[in-house]
Short mmCIF file of C-alpha atoms in Angstrom, two decimals:
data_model
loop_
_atom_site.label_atom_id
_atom_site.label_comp_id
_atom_site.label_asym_id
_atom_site.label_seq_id
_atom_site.Cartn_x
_atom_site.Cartn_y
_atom_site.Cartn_z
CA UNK A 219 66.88 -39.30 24.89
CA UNK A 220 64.53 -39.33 22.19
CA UNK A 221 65.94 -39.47 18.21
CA UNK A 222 63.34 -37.52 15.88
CA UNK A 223 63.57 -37.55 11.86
CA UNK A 224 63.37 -34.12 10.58
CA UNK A 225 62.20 -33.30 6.87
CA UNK A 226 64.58 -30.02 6.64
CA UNK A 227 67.70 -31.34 5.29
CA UNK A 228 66.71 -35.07 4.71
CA UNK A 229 68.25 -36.15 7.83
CA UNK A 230 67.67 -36.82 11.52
CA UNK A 231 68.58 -34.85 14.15
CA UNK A 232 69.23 -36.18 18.04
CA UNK A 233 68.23 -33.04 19.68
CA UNK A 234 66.32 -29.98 19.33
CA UNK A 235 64.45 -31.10 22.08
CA UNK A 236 63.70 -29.81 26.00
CA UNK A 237 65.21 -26.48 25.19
CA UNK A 238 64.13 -25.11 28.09
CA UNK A 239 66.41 -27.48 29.97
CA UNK A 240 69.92 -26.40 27.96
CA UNK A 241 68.44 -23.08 28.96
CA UNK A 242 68.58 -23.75 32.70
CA UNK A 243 72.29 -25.16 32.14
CA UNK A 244 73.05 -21.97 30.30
CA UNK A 245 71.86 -20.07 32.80
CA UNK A 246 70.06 -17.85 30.16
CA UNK A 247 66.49 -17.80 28.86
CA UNK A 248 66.07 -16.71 25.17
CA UNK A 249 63.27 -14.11 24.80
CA UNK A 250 63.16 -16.31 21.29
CA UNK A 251 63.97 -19.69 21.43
CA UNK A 252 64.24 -19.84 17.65
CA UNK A 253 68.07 -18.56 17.50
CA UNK A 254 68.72 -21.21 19.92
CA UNK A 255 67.39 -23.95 17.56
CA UNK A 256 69.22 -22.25 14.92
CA UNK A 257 72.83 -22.01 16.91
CA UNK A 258 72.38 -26.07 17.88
CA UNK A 259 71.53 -26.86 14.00
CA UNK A 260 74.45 -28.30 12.14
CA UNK A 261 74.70 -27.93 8.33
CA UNK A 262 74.35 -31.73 7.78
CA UNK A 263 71.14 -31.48 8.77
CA UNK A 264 70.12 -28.09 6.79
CA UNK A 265 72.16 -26.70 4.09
CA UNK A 266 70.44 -23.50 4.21
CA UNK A 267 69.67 -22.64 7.66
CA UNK A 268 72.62 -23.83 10.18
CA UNK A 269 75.03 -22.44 12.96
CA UNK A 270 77.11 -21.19 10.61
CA UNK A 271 76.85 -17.76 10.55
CA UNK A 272 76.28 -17.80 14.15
CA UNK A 273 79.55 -19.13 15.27
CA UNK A 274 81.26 -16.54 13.01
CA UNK A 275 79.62 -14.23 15.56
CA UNK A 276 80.28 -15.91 18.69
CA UNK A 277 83.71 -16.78 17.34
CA UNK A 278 84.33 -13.03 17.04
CA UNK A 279 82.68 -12.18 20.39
CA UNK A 280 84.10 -14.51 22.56
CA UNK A 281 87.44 -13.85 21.77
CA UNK A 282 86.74 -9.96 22.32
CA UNK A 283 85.43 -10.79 25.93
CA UNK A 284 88.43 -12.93 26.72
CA UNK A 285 90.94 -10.37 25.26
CA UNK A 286 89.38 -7.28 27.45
CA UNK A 287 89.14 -9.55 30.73
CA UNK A 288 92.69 -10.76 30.26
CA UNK A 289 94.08 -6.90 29.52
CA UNK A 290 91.65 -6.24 32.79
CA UNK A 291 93.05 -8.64 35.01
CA UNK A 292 96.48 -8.85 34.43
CA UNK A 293 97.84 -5.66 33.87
CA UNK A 294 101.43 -6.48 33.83
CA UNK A 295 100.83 -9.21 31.19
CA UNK A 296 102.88 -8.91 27.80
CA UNK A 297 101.38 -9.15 24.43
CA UNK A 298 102.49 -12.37 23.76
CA UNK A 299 101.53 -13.62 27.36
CA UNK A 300 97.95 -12.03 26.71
CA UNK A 301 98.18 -13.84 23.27
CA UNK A 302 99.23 -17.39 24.90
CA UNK A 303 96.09 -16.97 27.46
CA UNK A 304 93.75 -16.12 24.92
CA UNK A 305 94.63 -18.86 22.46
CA UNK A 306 94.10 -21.49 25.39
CA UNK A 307 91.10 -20.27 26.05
CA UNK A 308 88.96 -19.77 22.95
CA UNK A 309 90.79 -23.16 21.06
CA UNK A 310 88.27 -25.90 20.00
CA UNK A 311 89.47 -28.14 22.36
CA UNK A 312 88.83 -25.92 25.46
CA UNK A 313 85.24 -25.22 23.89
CA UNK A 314 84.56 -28.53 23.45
CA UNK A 315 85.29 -29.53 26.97
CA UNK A 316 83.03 -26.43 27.77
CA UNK A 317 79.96 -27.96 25.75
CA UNK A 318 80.55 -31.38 27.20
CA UNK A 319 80.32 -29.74 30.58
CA UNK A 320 76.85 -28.65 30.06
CA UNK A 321 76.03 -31.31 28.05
CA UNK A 322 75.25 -29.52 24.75
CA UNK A 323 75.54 -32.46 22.69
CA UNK A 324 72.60 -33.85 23.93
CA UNK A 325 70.79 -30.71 21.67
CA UNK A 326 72.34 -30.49 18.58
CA UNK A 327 70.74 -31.39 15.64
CA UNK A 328 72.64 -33.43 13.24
CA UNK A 329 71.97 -35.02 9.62
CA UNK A 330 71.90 -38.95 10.32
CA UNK A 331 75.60 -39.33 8.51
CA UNK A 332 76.69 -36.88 11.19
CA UNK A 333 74.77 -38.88 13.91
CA UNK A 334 75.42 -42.22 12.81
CA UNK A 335 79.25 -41.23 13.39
CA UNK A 336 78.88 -39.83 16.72
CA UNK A 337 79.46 -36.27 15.58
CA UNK A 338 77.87 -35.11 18.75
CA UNK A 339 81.21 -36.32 20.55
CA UNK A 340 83.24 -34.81 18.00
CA UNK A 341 85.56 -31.39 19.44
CA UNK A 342 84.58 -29.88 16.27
CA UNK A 343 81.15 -29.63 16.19
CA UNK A 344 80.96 -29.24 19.90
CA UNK A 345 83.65 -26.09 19.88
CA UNK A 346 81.56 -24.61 16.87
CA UNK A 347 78.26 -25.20 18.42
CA UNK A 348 79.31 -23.26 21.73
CA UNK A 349 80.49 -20.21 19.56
CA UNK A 350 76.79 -20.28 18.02
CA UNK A 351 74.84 -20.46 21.31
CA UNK A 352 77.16 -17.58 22.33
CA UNK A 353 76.23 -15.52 18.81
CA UNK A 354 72.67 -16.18 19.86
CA UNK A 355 72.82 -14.97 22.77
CA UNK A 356 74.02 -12.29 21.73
CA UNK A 357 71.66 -11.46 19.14
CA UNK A 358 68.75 -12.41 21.65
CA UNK A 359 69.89 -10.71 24.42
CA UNK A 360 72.83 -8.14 23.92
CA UNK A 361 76.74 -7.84 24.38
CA UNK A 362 75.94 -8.03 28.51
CA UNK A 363 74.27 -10.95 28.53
CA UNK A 364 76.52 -12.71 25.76
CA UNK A 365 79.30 -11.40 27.96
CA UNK A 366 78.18 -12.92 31.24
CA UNK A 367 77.27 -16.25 29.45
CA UNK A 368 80.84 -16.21 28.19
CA UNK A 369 82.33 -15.82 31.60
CA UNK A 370 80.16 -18.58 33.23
CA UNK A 371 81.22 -21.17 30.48
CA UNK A 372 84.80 -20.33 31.08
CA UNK A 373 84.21 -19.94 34.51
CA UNK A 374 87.46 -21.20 36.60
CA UNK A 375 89.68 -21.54 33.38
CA UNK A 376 89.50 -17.68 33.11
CA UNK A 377 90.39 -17.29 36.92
CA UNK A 378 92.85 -19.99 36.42
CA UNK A 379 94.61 -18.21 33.88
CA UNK A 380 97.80 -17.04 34.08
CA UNK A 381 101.13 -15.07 32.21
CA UNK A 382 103.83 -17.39 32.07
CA UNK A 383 101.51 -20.55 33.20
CA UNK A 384 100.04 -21.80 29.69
CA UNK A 385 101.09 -25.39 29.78
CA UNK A 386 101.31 -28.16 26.77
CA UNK A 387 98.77 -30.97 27.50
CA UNK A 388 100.38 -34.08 28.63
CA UNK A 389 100.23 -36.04 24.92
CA UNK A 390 102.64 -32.84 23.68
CA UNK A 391 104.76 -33.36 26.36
CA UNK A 392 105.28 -37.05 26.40
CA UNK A 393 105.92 -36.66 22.69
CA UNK A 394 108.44 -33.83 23.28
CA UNK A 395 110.28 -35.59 26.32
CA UNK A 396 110.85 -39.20 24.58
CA UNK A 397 111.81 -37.10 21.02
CA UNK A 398 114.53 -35.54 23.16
CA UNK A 399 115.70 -38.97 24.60
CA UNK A 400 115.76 -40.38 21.04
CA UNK A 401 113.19 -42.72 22.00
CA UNK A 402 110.08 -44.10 20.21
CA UNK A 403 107.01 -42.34 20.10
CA UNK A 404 103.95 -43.70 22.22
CA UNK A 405 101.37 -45.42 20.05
CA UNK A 406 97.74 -45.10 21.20
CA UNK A 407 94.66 -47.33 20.75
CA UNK A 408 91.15 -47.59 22.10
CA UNK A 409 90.46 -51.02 24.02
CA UNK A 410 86.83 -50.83 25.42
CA UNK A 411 83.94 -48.38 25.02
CA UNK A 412 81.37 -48.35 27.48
CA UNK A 413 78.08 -46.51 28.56
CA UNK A 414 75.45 -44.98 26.90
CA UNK A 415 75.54 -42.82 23.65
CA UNK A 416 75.48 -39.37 25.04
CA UNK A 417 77.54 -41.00 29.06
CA UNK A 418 80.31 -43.19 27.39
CA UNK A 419 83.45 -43.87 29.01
CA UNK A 420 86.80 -44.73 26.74
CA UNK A 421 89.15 -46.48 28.21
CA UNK A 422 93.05 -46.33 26.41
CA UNK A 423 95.81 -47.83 25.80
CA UNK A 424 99.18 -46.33 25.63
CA UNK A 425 102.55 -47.96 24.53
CA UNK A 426 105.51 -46.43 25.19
CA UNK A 427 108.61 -49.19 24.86
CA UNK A 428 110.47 -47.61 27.36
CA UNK A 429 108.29 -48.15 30.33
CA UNK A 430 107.62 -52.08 29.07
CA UNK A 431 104.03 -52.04 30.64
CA UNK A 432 101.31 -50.65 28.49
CA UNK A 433 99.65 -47.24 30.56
CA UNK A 434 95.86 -47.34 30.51
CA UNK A 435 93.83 -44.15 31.04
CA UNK A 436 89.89 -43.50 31.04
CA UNK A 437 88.00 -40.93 29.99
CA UNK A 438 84.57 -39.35 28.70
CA UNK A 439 86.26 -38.88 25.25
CA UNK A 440 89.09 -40.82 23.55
CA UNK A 441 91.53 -37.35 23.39
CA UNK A 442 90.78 -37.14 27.61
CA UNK A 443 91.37 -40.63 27.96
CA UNK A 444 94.65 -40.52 25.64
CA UNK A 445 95.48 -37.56 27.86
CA UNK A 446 95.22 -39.37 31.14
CA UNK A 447 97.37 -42.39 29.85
CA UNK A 448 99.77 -39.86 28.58
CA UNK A 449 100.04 -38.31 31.80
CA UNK A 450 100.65 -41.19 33.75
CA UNK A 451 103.21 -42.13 31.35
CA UNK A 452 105.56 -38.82 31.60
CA UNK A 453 104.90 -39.03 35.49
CA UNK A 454 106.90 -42.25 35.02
CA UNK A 455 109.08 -41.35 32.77
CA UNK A 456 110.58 -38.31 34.35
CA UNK A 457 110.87 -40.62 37.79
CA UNK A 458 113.18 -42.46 36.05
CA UNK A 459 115.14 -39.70 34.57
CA UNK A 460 118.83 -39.27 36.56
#
């Protein structure tokens, strides 16, 4: 992918280009294709016009449209079961595996501190940018639209989702399982890196001095990679547990 410099902001940006194909992953065309620049623009590139204000909009949107489809489809649901499903799905982390699904770092336009540190990888920026594109979408094309766009992001995690089945990722339960044994905690480190920028793969190492054998997971980010290890590791653990 091509890396232009941009004079806004006195930084350079990595994307911003070939909207027309994050439109086609979308699945939405922007009747103007300005807001879309705007919702991909983070404010190390422009202080004065950024996503900002546009993920305070698809912040508050999205977790509308997730609240009504959750009181929709599960009728029987609690509050604090409706609360549990709707945290898991609006959380950064859940966003950011949504934007790294269509790829959305490959658009955003970043100052060069920002892209010098990989902050198009970063859950952050990639959470925030998906609540912008939604507040544009919104603006550009209405609640329906903005609505539907929300539902194909979420796609199966919303049909997935049920009362009484919001589960702690594996890291939270490895921690949680050797804290109750009185055992050490696992340590984590990054061995290899591979691929290109925007296609690497992180491979892991995790430590955990009950098991003796270091656990070594993979992944398209270091916190999936971390997660795999971790997961291997409990699956072990609890094997060995009378």
């Amino acid at each position: 992918m091509t890396r232009s410099t941009s004079v806004e902001g006195g930084g350079s940006d990595n994307g911003g280009g070939d909207l027309p194909e994050l439109q086609r992953r979308l699945g939405y065309d922007f009747h103007d294709p300005a807001l879309l620049e705007l919702a991909l623009t983070h404010r190390s590139l422009s202080g004065r016009r950024n996503n900002e204000r546009l993920e305070f909009l698809g912040d508050a949107y999205l977790g509308y449209v997730v609240a009504a489809e959750l009181f929709d489809r599960h009728g029987e649901a609690k509050e604090n079961e409706l609360t549990l499903l709707r945290a898991s799905l609006v959380r950064g982390r859940t966003l950011a595996d949504v934007a790294r699904e269509v790829g959305l770092g490959e658009f955003l336009r970043l100052g060069s501190g920002e892209l010098k540190s990989g902050g198009f990888r970063r859950d952050s920026i990639l959470a925030d940018a998906t609540e912008a594109v939604i507040g544009a979408v919104l603006l550009d094309g209405g609640r329906r639209s903005a609505r539907d766009l929300v539902l194909r992001l979420l796609g199966e995690r919303l049909v997935r989702a049920r009362p009484g089945e919001v589960h702690k990722d594996p890291k939270t339960r490895l921690q949680e399982h050797l804290q109750g044994r009185g055992e050490a905690l696992p340590e984590y480190e990054i061995v290899e890196v591979t691929g290109s920028d925007h296609a690497q793969t992180f491979t892991v190492c995790c430590r955990v001095p009950l098991l003796g054998e270091a656990i070594v997971g993979r992944g398209r980010s270091r916190r999936a990679a971390e997660q795999q290890a971790a997961s291997v590791a409990l699956d072990a653990l609890v094997g060995e547990v009378p």
